Amino acid sequence: MFNLPKLPYSYNSLEPFIDAQTMEVHYTKHHQAYVDKLNSTLQNYPDLLKKNIQDLLQNLDKIPPGIRQGVINFGGGHLNHSFFWPLLKKNNGRYEGQVVKILIKKFGSFAAFKEVFSQRAVSLFGSGWVWLVVDNNNLEIIVTNNQDSPLSIGQKPILTLDVWEHAYYLKYQNRRIDYIKAFFEVINWKQVDKNFRAV
Ligand code: MN3
């Protein structure tokens, strides 16, 4: 069985950038629903229920076709949110560390990286995620639709932003750009470095 991971901070700790109500609904309703639906999708597959979620999403060809889309949607939803939560922490406008250095070298400045990443997030049509992934020591920005995981296409993520409306609608309504700006105030660059070292 899969379980909701513990949230590493309180619902209000990202205020005012991400409000407490959004955090609570996002975590206890949306993420929980992905966990529940993943468990019910796999209820007749005890061998798959024992695997870890990364393993399932990296090897979609081994999932029976009848439940594969369920694993992509609900397993991806579970893993993407589990990966997202620890990446959030108020940074007081500071950005530093190993990954930031590489980003500045690649994009010319932190502002240039922010612009490109934000543009990908703004222009993502419908629901999905924007990612920073590591590809042979090179950092790339990619986008996935719905709850598709970058692991399923052989990518190694180190940072992500949830751009589903449920992630920002209560506070920002249709102003996705304001939510993206706020996200940059709560990127936990220490966690990004940790993810980078673990690749
Ligand atoms: Mn979400």
CSV table of N, CA, C and O in Angstrom, one decimal, residues 78-143:
chain,number,residue,atom,x,y,z
A,78,HIS,N,1.0,10.9,-7.1
A,78,HIS,CA,1.5,10.6,-5.8
A,78,HIS,C,3.0,11.0,-5.8
A,78,HIS,O,3.5,11.8,-5.0
A,79,LEU,N,3.8,10.6,-6.8
A,79,LEU,CA,5.2,10.8,-6.8
A,79,LEU,C,5.5,12.3,-7.0
A,79,LEU,O,6.4,12.9,-6.4
A,80,ASN,N,4.8,12.9,-8.0
A,80,ASN,CA,5.1,14.3,-8.3
A,80,ASN,C,4.9,15.2,-7.0
A,80,ASN,O,5.7,16.1,-6.7
A,81,HIS,N,3.8,15.0,-6.3
A,81,HIS,CA,3.6,15.8,-5.1
A,81,HIS,C,4.6,15.5,-4.0
A,81,HIS,O,5.0,16.4,-3.3
A,82,SER,N,4.9,14.2,-3.9
A,82,SER,CA,5.9,13.8,-2.8
A,82,SER,C,7.2,14.5,-3.1
A,82,SER,O,8.0,14.8,-2.1
A,83,PHE,N,7.5,14.7,-4.4
A,83,PHE,CA,8.8,15.3,-4.7
A,83,PHE,C,8.7,16.8,-4.6
A,83,PHE,O,9.7,17.5,-4.2
A,84,PHE,N,7.5,17.4,-4.8
A,84,PHE,CA,7.3,18.8,-4.8
A,84,PHE,C,7.4,19.4,-3.4
A,84,PHE,O,8.0,20.4,-3.1
A,85,TRP,N,6.7,18.8,-2.4
A,85,TRP,CA,6.6,19.4,-1.0
A,85,TRP,C,8.0,19.7,-0.4
A,85,TRP,O,8.1,20.9,0.1
A,86,PRO,N,9.0,18.9,-0.4
A,86,PRO,CA,10.2,19.3,0.2
A,86,PRO,C,11.0,20.3,-0.5
A,86,PRO,O,11.9,20.9,0.0
A,87,LEU,N,10.6,20.6,-1.7
A,87,LEU,CA,11.2,21.7,-2.5
A,87,LEU,C,10.8,23.1,-2.1
A,87,LEU,O,11.3,24.1,-2.7
A,88,LEU,N,9.8,23.2,-1.2
A,88,LEU,CA,9.2,24.5,-0.9
A,88,LEU,C,9.7,24.9,0.5
A,88,LEU,O,9.5,24.1,1.5
A,89,LYS,N,10.2,26.1,0.6
A,89,LYS,CA,10.6,26.7,1.9
A,89,LYS,C,10.9,28.2,1.6
A,89,LYS,O,11.6,28.5,0.6
A,90,LYS,N,10.4,29.0,2.4
A,90,LYS,CA,10.7,30.5,2.2
A,90,LYS,C,12.2,30.7,2.1
A,90,LYS,O,12.9,30.3,3.0
A,91,ASN,N,12.6,31.4,1.1
A,91,ASN,CA,14.1,31.6,0.9
A,91,ASN,C,14.5,33.1,1.1
A,91,ASN,O,15.7,33.4,0.9
A,92,ASN,N,13.6,33.9,1.5
A,92,ASN,CA,13.9,35.4,1.7
A,92,ASN,C,14.6,36.0,0.6
A,92,ASN,O,15.5,36.9,0.8
A,93,GLY,N,14.2,35.6,-0.6
A,93,GLY,CA,14.8,36.2,-1.8
A,93,GLY,C,16.2,35.7,-2.1
A,93,GLY,O,16.9,36.3,-3.0
A,94,ARG,N,16.7,34.7,-1.4
A,94,ARG,CA,18.1,34.3,-1.6
A,94,ARG,C,18.1,33.0,-2.5
A,94,ARG,O,17.3,32.2,-2.4
A,95,TYR,N,19.0,33.0,-3.4
A,95,TYR,CA,19.2,31.8,-4.2
A,95,TYR,C,20.7,31.6,-4.3
A,95,TYR,O,21.5,32.5,-4.6
A,96,GLU,N,21.1,30.4,-3.9
A,96,GLU,CA,22.5,30.1,-3.9
A,96,GLU,C,22.7,28.6,-3.9
A,96,GLU,O,21.8,27.8,-3.7
A,97,GLY,N,24.0,28.2,-4.1
A,97,GLY,CA,24.3,26.8,-4.1
A,97,GLY,C,24.8,26.3,-5.4
A,97,GLY,O,25.0,27.1,-6.3
A,98,GLN,N,25.1,25.0,-5.4
A,98,GLN,CA,25.7,24.4,-6.6
A,98,GLN,C,24.9,24.5,-7.9
A,98,GLN,O,25.4,24.9,-8.9
A,99,VAL,N,23.6,24.2,-7.7
A,99,VAL,CA,22.7,24.2,-8.9
A,99,VAL,C,22.6,25.7,-9.4
A,99,VAL,O,22.6,25.9,-10.6
A,100,VAL,N,22.4,26.6,-8.5
A,100,VAL,CA,22.3,28.0,-8.9
A,100,VAL,C,23.5,28.4,-9.7
A,100,VAL,O,23.4,29.1,-10.7
A,101,LYS,N,24.7,28.0,-9.3
A,101,LYS,CA,25.9,28.4,-10.0
A,101,LYS,C,25.9,27.9,-11.4
A,101,LYS,O,26.2,28.5,-12.4
A,102,ILE,N,25.4,26.6,-11.6
A,102,ILE,CA,25.4,26.0,-12.9
A,102,ILE,C,24.3,26.7,-13.8
A,102,ILE,O,24.5,27.0,-14.9
A,103,LEU,N,23.2,27.1,-13.1
A,103,LEU,CA,22.1,27.8,-13.9
A,103,LEU,C,22.6,29.2,-14.4
A,103,LEU,O,22.3,29.6,-15.5
A,104,ILE,N,23.4,29.9,-13.5
A,104,ILE,CA,23.9,31.2,-13.9
A,104,ILE,C,24.8,31.0,-15.1
A,104,ILE,O,24.8,31.8,-16.1
A,105,LYS,N,25.7,30.0,-15.0
A,105,LYS,CA,26.6,29.7,-16.1
A,105,LYS,C,25.9,29.4,-17.4
A,105,LYS,O,26.2,29.9,-18.5
A,106,LYS,N,24.8,28.6,-17.3
A,106,LYS,CA,24.1,28.1,-18.5
A,106,LYS,C,23.2,29.2,-19.1
A,106,LYS,O,23.2,29.4,-20.3
A,107,PHE,N,22.5,30.0,-18.2
A,107,PHE,CA,21.6,31.0,-18.7
A,107,PHE,C,22.1,32.4,-18.8
A,107,PHE,O,21.5,33.3,-19.3
A,108,GLY,N,23.3,32.6,-18.2
A,108,GLY,CA,23.9,33.9,-18.2
A,108,GLY,C,23.6,34.7,-16.9
A,108,GLY,O,24.5,35.5,-16.5
A,109,SER,N,22.5,34.5,-16.3
A,109,SER,CA,22.1,35.1,-15.0
A,109,SER,C,21.0,34.3,-14.4
A,109,SER,O,20.3,33.6,-15.1
A,110,PHE,N,20.8,34.6,-13.1
A,110,PHE,CA,19.7,33.9,-12.5
A,110,PHE,C,18.4,34.4,-13.0
A,110,PHE,O,17.4,33.7,-13.2
A,111,ALA,N,18.3,35.7,-13.3
A,111,ALA,CA,17.1,36.3,-13.8
A,111,ALA,C,16.7,35.7,-15.2
A,111,ALA,O,15.5,35.5,-15.5
A,112,ALA,N,17.8,35.4,-16.0
A,112,ALA,CA,17.5,34.8,-17.3
A,112,ALA,C,16.9,33.4,-17.1
A,112,ALA,O,16.0,33.0,-17.8
A,113,PHE,N,17.5,32.6,-16.2
A,113,PHE,CA,16.9,31.3,-15.9
A,113,PHE,C,15.4,31.4,-15.5
A,113,PHE,O,14.5,30.7,-15.9
A,114,LYS,N,15.2,32.4,-14.5
A,114,LYS,CA,13.9,32.6,-14.0
A,114,LYS,C,12.9,32.9,-15.1
A,114,LYS,O,11.7,32.4,-15.1
A,115,GLU,N,13.3,33.7,-16.0
A,115,GLU,CA,12.5,34.1,-17.2
A,115,GLU,C,12.1,32.9,-18.0
A,115,GLU,O,10.9,32.8,-18.4
A,116,VAL,N,13.1,32.1,-18.4
A,116,VAL,CA,12.8,31.0,-19.2
A,116,VAL,C,11.9,30.0,-18.5
A,116,VAL,O,10.9,29.5,-19.1
A,117,PHE,N,12.2,29.7,-17.3
A,117,PHE,CA,11.4,28.7,-16.5
A,117,PHE,C,10.0,29.2,-16.4
A,117,PHE,O,9.0,28.5,-16.6
A,118,SER,N,9.8,30.5,-16.1
A,118,SER,CA,8.5,31.1,-15.9
A,118,SER,C,7.7,31.1,-17.2
A,118,SER,O,6.5,30.8,-17.2
A,119,GLN,N,8.4,31.3,-18.3
A,119,GLN,CA,7.7,31.3,-19.6
A,119,GLN,C,7.2,29.9,-19.9
A,119,GLN,O,6.1,29.8,-20.4
A,120,ARG,N,8.0,28.9,-19.6
A,120,ARG,CA,7.5,27.5,-19.8
A,120,ARG,C,6.3,27.2,-19.0
A,120,ARG,O,5.3,26.6,-19.4
A,121,ALA,N,6.3,27.8,-17.7
A,121,ALA,CA,5.2,27.5,-16.8
A,121,ALA,C,3.9,28.3,-17.2
A,121,ALA,O,2.8,27.8,-17.2
A,122,VAL,N,4.1,29.5,-17.7
A,122,VAL,CA,3.0,30.3,-18.2
A,122,VAL,C,2.3,29.7,-19.4
A,122,VAL,O,1.1,29.7,-19.5
A,123,SER,N,3.2,29.2,-20.3
A,123,SER,CA,2.6,28.8,-21.6
A,123,SER,C,2.2,27.3,-21.6
A,123,SER,O,1.7,26.8,-22.6
A,124,LEU,N,2.3,26.6,-20.5
A,124,LEU,CA,1.9,25.3,-20.4
A,124,LEU,C,0.4,25.2,-20.6
A,124,LEU,O,-0.3,25.8,-19.7
A,125,PHE,N,-0.2,24.6,-21.6
A,125,PHE,CA,-1.6,24.6,-21.8
A,125,PHE,C,-2.2,23.5,-21.0
A,125,PHE,O,-1.8,22.3,-21.1
A,126,GLY,N,-3.3,23.8,-20.3
A,126,GLY,CA,-3.9,22.8,-19.4
A,126,GLY,C,-3.2,22.6,-18.2
A,126,GLY,O,-2.6,23.5,-17.6
A,127,SER,N,-3.1,21.3,-17.7
A,127,SER,CA,-2.5,21.0,-16.4
A,127,SER,C,-1.2,20.2,-16.6
A,127,SER,O,-1.1,19.4,-17.6
A,128,GLY,N,-0.3,20.5,-15.8
A,128,GLY,CA,1.0,19.8,-15.9
A,128,GLY,C,2.0,20.3,-14.9
A,128,GLY,O,1.7,21.1,-14.0
A,129,TRP,N,3.3,20.0,-15.2
A,129,TRP,CA,4.4,20.3,-14.3
A,129,TRP,C,5.6,20.9,-15.2
A,129,TRP,O,5.8,20.4,-16.3
A,130,VAL,N,6.3,21.8,-14.6
A,130,VAL,CA,7.5,22.3,-15.2
A,130,VAL,C,8.7,21.7,-14.4
A,130,VAL,O,8.6,21.7,-13.1
A,131,TRP,N,9.7,21.3,-15.0
A,131,TRP,CA,10.8,20.6,-14.3
A,131,TRP,C,12.2,21.1,-14.7
A,131,TRP,O,12.4,21.5,-15.9
A,132,LEU,N,13.1,21.0,-13.8
A,132,LEU,CA,14.5,21.2,-14.1
A,132,LEU,C,15.0,19.7,-13.9
A,132,LEU,O,14.9,19.1,-12.9
A,133,VAL,N,15.6,19.2,-15.0
A,133,VAL,CA,16.1,17.9,-15.0
A,133,VAL,C,17.6,17.9,-15.3
A,133,VAL,O,18.1,18.8,-16.0
A,134,VAL,N,18.3,16.8,-14.9
A,134,VAL,CA,19.7,16.7,-15.2
A,134,VAL,C,19.9,15.7,-16.3
A,134,VAL,O,19.4,14.5,-16.2
A,135,ASP,N,20.6,16.1,-17.3
A,135,ASP,CA,20.8,15.2,-18.5
A,135,ASP,C,22.3,15.2,-18.8
A,135,ASP,O,22.8,16.2,-19.3
A,136,ASN,N,23.1,14.2,-18.4
A,136,ASN,CA,24.5,14.2,-18.6
A,136,ASN,C,25.2,15.4,-18.1
A,136,ASN,O,25.9,16.1,-18.9
A,137,ASN,N,25.0,15.8,-16.9
A,137,ASN,CA,25.6,16.9,-16.3
A,137,ASN,C,25.1,18.3,-16.9
A,137,ASN,O,25.7,19.3,-16.6
A,138,ASN,N,24.1,18.2,-17.7
A,138,ASN,CA,23.5,19.4,-18.3
A,138,ASN,C,22.2,19.6,-17.6
A,138,ASN,O,21.4,18.6,-17.4
A,139,LEU,N,21.8,20.8,-17.3
A,139,LEU,CA,20.5,21.1,-16.8
A,139,LEU,C,19.5,21.5,-17.9
A,139,LEU,O,19.9,22.3,-18.7
A,140,GLU,N,18.3,20.9,-17.9
A,140,GLU,CA,17.3,21.3,-18.9
A,140,GLU,C,16.0,21.6,-18.3
A,140,GLU,O,15.7,21.0,-17.2
A,141,ILE,N,15.2,22.4,-18.9
A,141,ILE,CA,13.9,22.7,-18.4
A,141,ILE,C,12.9,21.9,-19.3
A,141,ILE,O,13.0,22.0,-20.6
A,142,ILE,N,12.1,21.1,-18.7
A,142,ILE,CA,11.1,20.3,-19.5
A,142,ILE,C,9.7,20.5,-18.9
A,142,ILE,O,9.6,20.9,-17.7
A,143,VAL,N,8.7,20.1,-19.7
A,143,VAL,CA,7.3,20.2,-19.2
A,143,VAL,C,6.7,18.8,-19.4
A,143,VAL,O,7.0,18.1,-20.3
